[in-house]
XYZ file of C-alpha atoms in Angstrom:
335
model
C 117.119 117.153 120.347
C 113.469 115.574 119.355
C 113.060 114.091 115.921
C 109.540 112.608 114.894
C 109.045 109.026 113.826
C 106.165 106.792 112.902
C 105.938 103.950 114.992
C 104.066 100.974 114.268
C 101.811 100.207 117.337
C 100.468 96.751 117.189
C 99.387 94.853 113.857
C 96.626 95.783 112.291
C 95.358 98.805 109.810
C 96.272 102.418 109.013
C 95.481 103.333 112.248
C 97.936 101.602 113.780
C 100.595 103.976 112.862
C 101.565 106.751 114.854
C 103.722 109.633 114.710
C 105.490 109.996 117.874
C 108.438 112.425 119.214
C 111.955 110.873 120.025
C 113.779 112.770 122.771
C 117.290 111.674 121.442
C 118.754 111.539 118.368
C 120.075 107.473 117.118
C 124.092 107.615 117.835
C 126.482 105.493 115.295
C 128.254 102.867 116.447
C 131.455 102.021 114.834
C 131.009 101.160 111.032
C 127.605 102.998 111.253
C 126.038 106.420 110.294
C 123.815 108.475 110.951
C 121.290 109.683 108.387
C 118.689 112.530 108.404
C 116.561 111.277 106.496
C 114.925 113.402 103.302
C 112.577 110.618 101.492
C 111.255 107.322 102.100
C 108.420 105.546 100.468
C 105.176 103.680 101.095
C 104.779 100.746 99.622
C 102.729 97.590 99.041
C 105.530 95.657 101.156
C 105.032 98.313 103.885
C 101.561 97.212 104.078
C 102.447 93.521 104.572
C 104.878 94.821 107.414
C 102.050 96.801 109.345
C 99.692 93.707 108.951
C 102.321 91.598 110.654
C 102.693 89.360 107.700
C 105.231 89.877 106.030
C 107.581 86.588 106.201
C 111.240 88.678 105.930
C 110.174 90.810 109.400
C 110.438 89.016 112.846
C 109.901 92.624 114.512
C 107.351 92.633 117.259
C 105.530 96.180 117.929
C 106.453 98.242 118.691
C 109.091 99.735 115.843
C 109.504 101.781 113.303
C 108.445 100.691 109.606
C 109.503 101.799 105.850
C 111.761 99.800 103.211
C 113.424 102.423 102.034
C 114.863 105.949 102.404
C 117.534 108.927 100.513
C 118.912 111.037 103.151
C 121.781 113.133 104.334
C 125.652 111.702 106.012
C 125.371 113.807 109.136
C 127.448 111.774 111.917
C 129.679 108.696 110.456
C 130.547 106.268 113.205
C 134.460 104.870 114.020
C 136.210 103.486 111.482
C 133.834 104.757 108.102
C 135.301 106.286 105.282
C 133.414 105.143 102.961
C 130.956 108.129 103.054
C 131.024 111.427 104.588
C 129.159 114.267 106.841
C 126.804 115.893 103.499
C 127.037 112.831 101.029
C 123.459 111.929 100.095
C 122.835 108.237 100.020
C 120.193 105.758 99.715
C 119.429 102.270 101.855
C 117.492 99.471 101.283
C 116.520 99.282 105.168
C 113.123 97.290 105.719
C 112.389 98.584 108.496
C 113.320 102.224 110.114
C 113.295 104.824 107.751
C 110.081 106.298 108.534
C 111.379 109.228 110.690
C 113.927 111.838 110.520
C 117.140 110.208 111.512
C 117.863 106.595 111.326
C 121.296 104.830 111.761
C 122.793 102.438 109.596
C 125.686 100.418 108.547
C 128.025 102.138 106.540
C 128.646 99.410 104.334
C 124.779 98.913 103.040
C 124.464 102.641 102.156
C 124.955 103.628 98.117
C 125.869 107.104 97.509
C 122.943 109.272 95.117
C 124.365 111.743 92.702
C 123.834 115.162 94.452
C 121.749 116.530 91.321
C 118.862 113.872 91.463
C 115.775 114.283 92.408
C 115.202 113.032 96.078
C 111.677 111.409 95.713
C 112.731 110.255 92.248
C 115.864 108.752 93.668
C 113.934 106.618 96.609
C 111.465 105.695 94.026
C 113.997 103.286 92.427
C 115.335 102.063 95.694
C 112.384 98.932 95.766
C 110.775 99.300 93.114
C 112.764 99.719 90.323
C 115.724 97.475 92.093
C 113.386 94.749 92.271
C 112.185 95.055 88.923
C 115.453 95.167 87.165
C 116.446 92.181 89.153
C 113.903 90.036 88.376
C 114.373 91.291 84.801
C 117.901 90.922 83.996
C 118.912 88.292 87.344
C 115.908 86.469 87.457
C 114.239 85.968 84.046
C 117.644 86.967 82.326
C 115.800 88.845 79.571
C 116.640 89.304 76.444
C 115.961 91.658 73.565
C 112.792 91.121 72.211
C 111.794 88.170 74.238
C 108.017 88.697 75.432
C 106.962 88.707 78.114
C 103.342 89.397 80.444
C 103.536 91.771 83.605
C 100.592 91.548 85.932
C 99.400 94.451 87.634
C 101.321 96.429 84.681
C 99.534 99.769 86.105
C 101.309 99.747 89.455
C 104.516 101.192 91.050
C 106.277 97.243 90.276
C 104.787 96.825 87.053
C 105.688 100.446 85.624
C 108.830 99.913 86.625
C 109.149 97.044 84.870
C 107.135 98.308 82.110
C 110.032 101.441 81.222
C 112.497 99.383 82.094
C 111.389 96.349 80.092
C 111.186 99.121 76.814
C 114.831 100.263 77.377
C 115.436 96.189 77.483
C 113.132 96.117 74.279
C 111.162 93.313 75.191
C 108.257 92.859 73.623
C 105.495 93.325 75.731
C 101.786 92.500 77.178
C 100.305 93.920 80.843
C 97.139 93.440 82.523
C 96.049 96.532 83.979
C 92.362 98.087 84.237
C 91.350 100.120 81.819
C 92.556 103.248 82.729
C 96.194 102.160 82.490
C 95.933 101.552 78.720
C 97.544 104.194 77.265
C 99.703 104.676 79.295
C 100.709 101.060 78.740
C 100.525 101.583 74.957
C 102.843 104.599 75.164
C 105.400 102.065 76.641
C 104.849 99.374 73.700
C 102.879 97.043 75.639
C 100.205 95.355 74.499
C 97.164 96.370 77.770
C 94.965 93.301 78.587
C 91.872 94.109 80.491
C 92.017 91.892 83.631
C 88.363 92.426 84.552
C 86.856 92.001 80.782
C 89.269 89.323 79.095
C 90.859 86.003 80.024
C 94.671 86.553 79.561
C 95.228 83.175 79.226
C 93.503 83.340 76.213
C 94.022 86.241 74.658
C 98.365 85.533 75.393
C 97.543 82.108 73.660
C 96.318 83.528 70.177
C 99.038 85.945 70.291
C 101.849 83.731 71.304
C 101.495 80.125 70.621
C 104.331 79.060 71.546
C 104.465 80.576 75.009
C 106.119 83.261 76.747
C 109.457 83.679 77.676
C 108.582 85.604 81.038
C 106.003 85.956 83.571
C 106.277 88.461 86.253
C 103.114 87.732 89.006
C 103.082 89.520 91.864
C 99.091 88.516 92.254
C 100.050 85.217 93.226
C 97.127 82.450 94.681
C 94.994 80.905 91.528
C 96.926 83.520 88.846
C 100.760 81.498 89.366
C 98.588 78.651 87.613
C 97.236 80.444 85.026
C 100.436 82.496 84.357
C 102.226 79.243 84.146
C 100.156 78.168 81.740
C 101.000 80.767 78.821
C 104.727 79.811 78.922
C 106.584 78.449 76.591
C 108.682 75.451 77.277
C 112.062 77.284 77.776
C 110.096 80.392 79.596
C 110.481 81.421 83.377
C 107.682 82.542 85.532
C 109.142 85.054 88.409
C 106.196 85.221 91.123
C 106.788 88.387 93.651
C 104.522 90.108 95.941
C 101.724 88.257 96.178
C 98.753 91.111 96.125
C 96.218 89.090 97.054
C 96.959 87.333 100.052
C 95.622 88.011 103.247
C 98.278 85.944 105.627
C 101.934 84.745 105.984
C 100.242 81.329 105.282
C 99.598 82.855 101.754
C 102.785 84.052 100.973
C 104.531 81.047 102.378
C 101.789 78.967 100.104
C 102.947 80.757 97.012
C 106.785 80.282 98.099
C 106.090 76.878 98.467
C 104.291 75.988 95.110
C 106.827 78.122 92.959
C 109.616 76.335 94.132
C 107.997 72.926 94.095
C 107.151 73.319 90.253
C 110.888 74.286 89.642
C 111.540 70.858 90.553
C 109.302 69.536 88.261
C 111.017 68.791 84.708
C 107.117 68.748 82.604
C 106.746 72.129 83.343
C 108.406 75.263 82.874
C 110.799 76.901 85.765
C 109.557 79.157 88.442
C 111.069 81.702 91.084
C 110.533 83.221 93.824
C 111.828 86.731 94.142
C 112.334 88.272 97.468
C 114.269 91.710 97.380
C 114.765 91.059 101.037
C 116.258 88.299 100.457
C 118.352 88.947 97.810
C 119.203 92.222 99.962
C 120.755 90.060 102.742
C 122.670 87.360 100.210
C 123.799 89.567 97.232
C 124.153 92.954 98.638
C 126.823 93.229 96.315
C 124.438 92.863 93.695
C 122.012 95.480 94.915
C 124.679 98.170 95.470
C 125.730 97.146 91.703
C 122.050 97.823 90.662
C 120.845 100.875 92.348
C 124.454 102.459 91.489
C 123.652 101.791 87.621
C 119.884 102.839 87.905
C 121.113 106.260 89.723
C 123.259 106.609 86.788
C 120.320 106.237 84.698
C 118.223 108.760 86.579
C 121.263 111.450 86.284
C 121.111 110.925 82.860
C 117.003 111.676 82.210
C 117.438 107.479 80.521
C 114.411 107.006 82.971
C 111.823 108.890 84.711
C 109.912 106.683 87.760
C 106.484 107.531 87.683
C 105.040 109.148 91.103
C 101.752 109.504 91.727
C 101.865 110.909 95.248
C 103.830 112.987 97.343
C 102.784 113.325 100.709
C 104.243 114.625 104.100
C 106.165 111.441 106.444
C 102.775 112.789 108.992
C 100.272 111.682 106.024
C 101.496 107.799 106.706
C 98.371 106.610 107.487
C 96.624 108.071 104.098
C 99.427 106.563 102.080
C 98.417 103.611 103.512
C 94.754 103.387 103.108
C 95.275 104.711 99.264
C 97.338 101.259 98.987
C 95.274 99.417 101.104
C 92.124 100.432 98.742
C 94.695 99.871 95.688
C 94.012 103.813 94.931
C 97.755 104.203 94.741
C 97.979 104.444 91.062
C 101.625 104.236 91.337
C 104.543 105.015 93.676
C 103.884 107.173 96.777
C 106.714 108.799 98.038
C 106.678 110.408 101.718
C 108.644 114.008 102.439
C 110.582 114.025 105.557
C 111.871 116.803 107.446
C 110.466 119.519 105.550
C-alpha cells in the first residue's frame, strides 16, 4: 500500500519540499505504533528545520519534516498496551509527521479525547505546550504579575496571550496594528512595535519592572527586553524570529545563559520545547493531557488561521516565511 509524504529535499526554501509516494507502509517495532496520521501543523520551527538550522535536528536530507501530529492507533507494536488500534493520540515528534502514517514509540504518544476537534487538538501540541511551559515552568507566573509578550499577534504569543488571561496576568504585547483588538479583547495592553519604543512606553507604565518577558525575536530585542525587568523578574527568550543561522540561535543561547550567571542583572532562560521534550517528557505528557482537558471543556479555543491540505506544504511555508501566517496553520492529512 502507497501513502504520500513530504520529504524535505536538501536545505533551502519552500521549494524544497516535496510530496512524494511511499510504496510501503512504516511497520512497529516492539514498544512502537503505528499512526495514520489526521493533522499536523506548520510552524515557525518547521521553517528553521527546512533551512537546516535548527540546532535540536542533526537530520541530513533527505527526511521527512513536521513537529507535530493527532492521528489514529492503527497497528501497536509487541509489548504496547498502553494505547490501542482506534485511540486517537497526539506526539510531539520533530520530525516525521508530515505524511499519512508515521511510527512512533508508544510511550511518547498522549491519548486526545475522541470529541475534540482534530486541528484544534494539534494546535496545542507546540504551541500552546510551549507556551504554558514557559508560563507556569519557566517564568512560574503568578496571578496578576505582568508581564510583555513579543510578537503577541502570532500562533506563540496568542497562545500565551489566552492562556496568560485564564492565568490573569496582567498584560502588555507588541503586535502590529492589526492585532490590537484582538489583543485588547484578551486584556492586554497592544504596543505598536513599528510606531513606539516598548522600552519606553513599559517604563512609564511599570516602574518598577516586569515580572516576565517572553522574546522569541531574540538578537538586539533580549537587551532591550531585559531592560524593562524588574529586579526579581525573569526574561524567557524562545524562538528567535529573526535569525538567519544556527550561529544566531546558538548566539542567543549563549548570551541568555551567560546573563543568568550574572547576579546585577535579572535571570534569563532559554526555552527549548525540544529540549524539554527529551528531559521532562513526563512533564509534557502532564501538560498536553491538562490542556486537552481544557479544550474538551470549551476553557480555551486556539486560534487558527489556516487550514490547508498536507499537499499545500509549500504555501504554508511561504505564508510563514513572509510572516503572513497570522496565526497557527494547521495541515489536513488523509482526507
Amino acid at each position: 500500500m502507497t501513502y504520500k509524504a513530504v520529504i524535505l529535499t536538501a536545505f533551502g526554501g519552500p521549494d524544497v519540499l516535496q510530496v512524494e509516494s511511499i510504496n510501503e507502509l512504516p511497520e512497529p517495532e516492539e514498544g512502537e505504533v503505528r499512526i495514520r496520521v489526521l493533522a499536523c501543523s506548520a510552524s515557525y520551527t518547521d521553517t528553521l528545520i527546512r533551512r537546516g538550522i535548527y540546532p535540536d535536528v542533526s537530520e541530513q536530507p533527505p527526511f521527512i519534516p513536521s513537529y507535530d501530529m493527532v492521528g489514529v492507533v492503527e497497528k501497536p507494536g509487541a509489548g504496547v498496551t498502553s494505547v490501542a488500534v482506534g485511540d486517537k493520540v497526539a506526539a510531539l515528534t520533530i520530525t516525521g509527521a508530515y505524511a499519512e502514517y508515521v511510527v512512533l514509540p508508544a510511550d511518547q504518544l498522549v491519548r486526545v479525547p475522541q470529541n475534540v476537534d482534530d486541528a484544534e487538538a494539534v494546535s496545542l501540541i507546540l504551541t500552546y505546550v510551549a507556551a504554558y511551559q514557559m508560563l507556569t515552568r519557566s517564568a512560574q507566573v503568578k496571578e496578576g504579575d505582568a508581564v510583555l509578550i513579543h510578537g503577541a499577534g502570532g500562533a506563540v504569543g496568542s497562545a500565551l496571550l489566552q492562556l496568560g488571561a485564564l492565568l490573569k496576568l496582567r498584560m502588555y504585547g507588541t503586535a502590529s496594528e492589526s492585532h490590537h483588538e484582538a489583543l485588547r479583547h484578551l486584556d492586554c495592553e497592544p504596543i505598536d512595535y513599528r510606531r513606539e519604543d516598548f522600552v519606553g512606553t513599559i517604563r512609564a507604565a511599570e516602574p518598577e519592572g516586569l515580572d516576565a518577558v517572553f522574546d522569541g525575536i531574540g538578537g538586539n530585542n533580549l537587551k532591550r527586553s531585559v531592560k524593562v525587568l524588574g529586579k526579581k523578574g525573569r526574561l524567557v527568550a524562545y524562538g528567535s524570529y529573526n535569525a538567519t543561522s544556527s550561529k544566531d540561535l546558538v548566539g542567543d543561547y549563549l548570551r541568555v545563559n551567560l546573563w543568568n550567571i550574572l547576579p546585577w542583572r535579572p535571570s534569563a532562560t532559554f526555552y527549548s520545547i525540544g529540549a524539554w521534550h527529551r528531559q521532562h517528557l513526563d512533564w509534557f505528557k502532564q501538560d498536553l493531557t491538562a490542556l486537552l482537558d481544557w479544550l474538551a471543556e470549551g476553557t480555551i479555543t486556539p486560534f487558527i488561521s489556516r487550514k490547508m491540505a498536507l499537499e499545500e506544504v509549500s504555501a504554508a511555508h511561504e505564508l510563514l516565511d513572509k510572516g503572513a501566517a497570522g496565526g497557527k496553520i494547521v495541515l489536513r492529512v488523509g482526507e
